[in-house]
Amino acid sequence: MVKNMKKGLINLPRNRVRRNYLGGAGIDQMHGEAVCRDNDQPEEWIGSMVEAVNPGMDPIEKEGLAMVDTEEGVLCLRDLVDQNRRFYLGNSIRKDGSWQLSFLLKILDSAMRLHVQAHPSTRFANEVMGKPYGKLECYYIPESVKLVVL
């Protein structure tokens, strides 16, 4: 088990993720960067325990996984939680000892129109895709953002 992680909060460093669309200047601005520009990292994943999948792009090992500093060095948040499941997850561990968080919190700043997406329900994902959960998507849009529907 990693020492001293029980003593306080875990600092989650920035975790920008590549995608096949441009954006991200707003995320730079949110972090107070001197230079804010759109690029191929329009998303920031918060506390992610899943790896990014980018069809058509060269894979980057552990891309998307939140990394945390520990006394033993840098670890994936997923591995840190896995090392002491009871402490971090309480009774939400399955009887077989397995666990998997079924959400991903991300900040998304697109500089272009995005394609329409349809996400499977958990039932459809289980029965048809052989996946453990579907995908529910929720949005928070700050008041300062003006939406234009064309």
mmCIF file of C-alpha atoms in Angstrom:
data_model
loop_
_atom_site.group_PDB
_atom_site.id
_atom_site.type_symbol
_atom_site.label_atom_id
_atom_site.label_comp_id
_atom_site.label_asym_id
_atom_site.label_seq_id
_atom_site.Cartn_x
_atom_site.Cartn_y
_atom_site.Cartn_z
ATOM 1 C CA MET A 1 0.000 0.000 0.000
ATOM 2 C CA VAL A 2 1.169 3.514 -0.709
ATOM 3 C CA LYS A 3 2.240 5.341 2.448
ATOM 4 C CA ASN A 4 0.562 8.496 3.715
ATOM 5 C CA MET A 5 -2.240 8.612 1.141
ATOM 6 C CA LYS A 6 -4.748 8.261 3.992
ATOM 7 C CA LYS A 7 -3.515 11.490 5.586
ATOM 8 C CA GLY A 8 -5.082 13.941 3.202
ATOM 9 C CA LEU A 9 -6.578 14.803 -0.112
ATOM 10 C CA ILE A 10 -5.130 13.482 -3.322
ATOM 11 C CA ASN A 11 -3.840 16.201 -5.632
ATOM 12 C CA LEU A 12 -5.042 15.468 -9.145
ATOM 13 C CA PRO A 13 -2.789 17.185 -11.676
ATOM 14 C CA ARG A 14 -4.084 18.408 -15.023
ATOM 15 C CA ASN A 15 -4.939 15.578 -17.383
ATOM 16 C CA ARG A 16 -5.402 16.822 -20.939
ATOM 17 C CA VAL A 17 -6.502 14.232 -23.474
ATOM 18 C CA ARG A 18 -6.059 14.154 -27.252
ATOM 19 C CA ARG A 19 -9.100 13.903 -29.459
ATOM 20 C CA ASN A 20 -9.789 14.081 -33.183
ATOM 21 C CA TYR A 21 -11.242 17.602 -32.976
ATOM 22 C CA LEU A 22 -9.734 20.964 -32.034
ATOM 23 C CA GLY A 23 -10.309 22.965 -28.884
ATOM 24 C CA GLY A 24 -8.923 23.560 -25.430
ATOM 25 C CA ALA A 25 -8.190 27.308 -25.414
ATOM 26 C CA GLY A 26 -10.959 27.770 -22.846
ATOM 27 C CA ILE A 27 -9.364 25.143 -20.601
ATOM 28 C CA ASP A 28 -6.047 26.999 -20.880
ATOM 29 C CA GLN A 29 -7.844 30.214 -19.939
ATOM 30 C CA MET A 30 -9.582 28.524 -16.992
ATOM 31 C CA HIS A 31 -6.146 27.497 -15.663
ATOM 32 C CA GLY A 32 -4.778 31.023 -16.106
ATOM 33 C CA GLU A 33 -2.300 30.136 -18.822
ATOM 34 C CA ALA A 34 -0.499 33.066 -20.492
ATOM 35 C CA VAL A 35 -1.041 31.523 -23.922
ATOM 36 C CA CYS A 36 -4.447 30.022 -24.682
ATOM 37 C CA ARG A 37 -4.786 28.158 -27.951
ATOM 38 C CA ASP A 38 -6.893 25.457 -29.505
ATOM 39 C CA ASN A 39 -5.077 22.206 -30.232
ATOM 40 C CA ASP A 40 -5.671 18.440 -30.299
ATOM 41 C CA GLN A 41 -6.240 18.335 -26.498
ATOM 42 C CA PRO A 42 -9.724 19.813 -26.113
ATOM 43 C CA GLU A 43 -10.610 17.736 -23.051
ATOM 44 C CA GLU A 44 -9.391 17.512 -19.475
ATOM 45 C CA TRP A 45 -10.320 14.344 -17.640
ATOM 46 C CA ILE A 46 -10.736 14.721 -13.875
ATOM 47 C CA GLY A 47 -9.687 11.766 -11.718
ATOM 48 C CA SER A 48 -9.956 9.394 -14.677
ATOM 49 C CA MET A 49 -9.517 5.684 -14.162
ATOM 50 C CA VAL A 50 -10.022 4.831 -17.825
ATOM 51 C CA GLU A 51 -7.669 5.108 -20.758
ATOM 52 C CA ALA A 52 -8.497 7.240 -23.764
ATOM 53 C CA VAL A 53 -9.331 5.530 -27.040
ATOM 54 C CA ASN A 54 -8.526 7.575 -30.130
ATOM 55 C CA PRO A 55 -9.284 5.677 -33.354
ATOM 56 C CA GLY A 56 -6.956 6.779 -36.140
ATOM 57 C CA MET A 57 -4.393 8.282 -33.760
ATOM 58 C CA ASP A 58 -1.221 6.648 -32.508
ATOM 59 C CA PRO A 59 -1.835 5.283 -29.006
ATOM 60 C CA ILE A 60 -0.087 6.850 -26.016
ATOM 61 C CA GLU A 61 0.421 4.510 -23.079
ATOM 62 C CA LYS A 62 -1.886 5.343 -20.151
ATOM 63 C CA GLU A 63 -3.352 8.384 -21.925
ATOM 64 C CA GLY A 64 -6.384 9.600 -20.026
ATOM 65 C CA LEU A 65 -5.473 7.953 -16.731
ATOM 66 C CA ALA A 66 -5.128 10.353 -13.808
ATOM 67 C CA MET A 67 -1.637 10.192 -12.356
ATOM 68 C CA VAL A 68 -0.891 11.060 -8.715
ATOM 69 C CA ASP A 69 2.329 11.797 -6.866
ATOM 70 C CA THR A 70 3.058 9.494 -3.947
ATOM 71 C CA GLU A 71 6.084 8.979 -1.717
ATOM 72 C CA GLU A 72 6.893 5.953 -3.871
ATOM 73 C CA GLY A 73 6.642 7.943 -7.108
ATOM 74 C CA VAL A 74 3.939 8.621 -9.665
ATOM 75 C CA LEU A 75 1.058 6.118 -9.792
ATOM 76 C CA CYS A 76 -2.153 5.862 -11.780
ATOM 77 C CA LEU A 77 -5.098 6.796 -9.568
ATOM 78 C CA ARG A 78 -6.696 3.515 -10.667
ATOM 79 C CA ASP A 79 -3.713 1.556 -9.294
ATOM 80 C CA LEU A 80 -3.692 3.569 -6.069
ATOM 81 C CA VAL A 81 -7.358 2.777 -5.448
ATOM 82 C CA ASP A 82 -6.812 -0.860 -6.423
ATOM 83 C CA GLN A 83 -4.051 -1.197 -3.791
ATOM 84 C CA ASN A 84 -6.448 -0.275 -0.972
ATOM 85 C CA ARG A 85 -9.958 -0.835 -2.284
ATOM 86 C CA ARG A 86 -11.755 -0.860 1.078
ATOM 87 C CA PHE A 87 -10.297 2.482 2.147
ATOM 88 C CA TYR A 88 -11.194 4.298 -1.065
ATOM 89 C CA LEU A 89 -14.407 2.497 -2.053
ATOM 90 C CA GLY A 90 -15.882 1.244 1.204
ATOM 91 C CA ASN A 91 -18.542 -1.396 0.645
ATOM 92 C CA SER A 92 -18.957 -0.735 -3.083
ATOM 93 C CA ILE A 93 -16.634 -3.611 -3.932
ATOM 94 C CA ARG A 94 -18.263 -6.672 -5.481
ATOM 95 C CA LYS A 95 -18.205 -9.969 -3.626
ATOM 96 C CA ASP A 96 -15.552 -11.279 -6.029
ATOM 97 C CA GLY A 97 -13.308 -8.337 -4.992
ATOM 98 C CA SER A 98 -13.644 -6.509 -8.293
ATOM 99 C CA TRP A 99 -14.590 -2.878 -8.683
ATOM 100 C CA GLN A 100 -15.014 -0.400 -11.468
ATOM 101 C CA LEU A 101 -16.212 3.179 -11.289
ATOM 102 C CA SER A 102 -18.727 3.809 -14.024
ATOM 103 C CA PHE A 103 -18.334 7.503 -14.672
ATOM 104 C CA LEU A 104 -15.886 9.905 -16.253
ATOM 105 C CA LEU A 105 -15.858 13.590 -15.376
ATOM 106 C CA LYS A 106 -14.395 15.752 -18.094
ATOM 107 C CA ILE A 107 -14.108 19.368 -19.113
ATOM 108 C CA LEU A 108 -14.712 19.670 -22.830
ATOM 109 C CA ASP A 109 -13.901 22.784 -24.861
ATOM 110 C CA SER A 110 -14.577 22.289 -28.539
ATOM 111 C CA ALA A 111 -13.580 24.932 -31.074
ATOM 112 C CA MET A 112 -15.704 23.256 -33.714
ATOM 113 C CA ARG A 113 -19.065 21.594 -34.156
ATOM 114 C CA LEU A 114 -19.050 18.038 -32.902
ATOM 115 C CA HIS A 115 -20.756 15.076 -34.515
ATOM 116 C CA VAL A 116 -23.920 13.661 -33.020
ATOM 117 C CA GLN A 117 -23.354 10.814 -30.599
ATOM 118 C CA ALA A 118 -25.597 8.084 -29.266
ATOM 119 C CA HIS A 119 -24.571 6.215 -26.141
ATOM 120 C CA PRO A 120 -25.832 2.796 -25.078
ATOM 121 C CA SER A 121 -27.855 2.162 -21.951
ATOM 122 C CA THR A 122 -26.300 -0.162 -19.394
ATOM 123 C CA ARG A 123 -28.708 -2.936 -20.414
ATOM 124 C CA PHE A 124 -27.825 -2.582 -24.116
ATOM 125 C CA ALA A 125 -24.101 -2.444 -23.286
ATOM 126 C CA ASN A 126 -24.406 -5.622 -21.181
ATOM 127 C CA GLU A 127 -26.550 -7.635 -23.579
ATOM 128 C CA VAL A 128 -25.274 -6.542 -26.989
ATOM 129 C CA MET A 129 -21.777 -5.165 -26.506
ATOM 130 C CA GLY A 130 -20.580 -7.351 -23.626
ATOM 131 C CA LYS A 131 -19.567 -4.221 -21.662
ATOM 132 C CA PRO A 132 -20.154 -3.737 -17.912
ATOM 133 C CA TYR A 133 -22.009 -0.428 -18.232
ATOM 134 C CA GLY A 134 -23.514 2.011 -20.702
ATOM 135 C CA LYS A 135 -22.900 5.710 -20.888
ATOM 136 C CA LEU A 136 -25.047 8.428 -19.438
ATOM 137 C CA GLU A 137 -23.924 11.875 -20.487
ATOM 138 C CA CYS A 138 -24.703 15.012 -18.501
ATOM 139 C CA TYR A 139 -23.732 18.609 -19.149
ATOM 140 C CA TYR A 140 -23.154 21.724 -17.111
ATOM 141 C CA ILE A 141 -22.987 24.829 -19.270
ATOM 142 C CA PRO A 142 -21.757 27.977 -17.512
ATOM 143 C CA GLU A 143 -23.969 31.045 -17.861
ATOM 144 C CA SER A 144 -21.158 32.909 -19.600
ATOM 145 C CA VAL A 145 -21.305 30.508 -22.533
ATOM 146 C CA LYS A 146 -23.575 31.567 -25.365
ATOM 147 C CA LEU A 147 -25.039 28.723 -27.361
ATOM 148 C CA VAL A 148 -25.963 29.263 -30.963
ATOM 149 C CA VAL A 149 -28.083 26.669 -32.719
ATOM 150 C CA LEU A 150 -27.874 26.894 -36.492
#
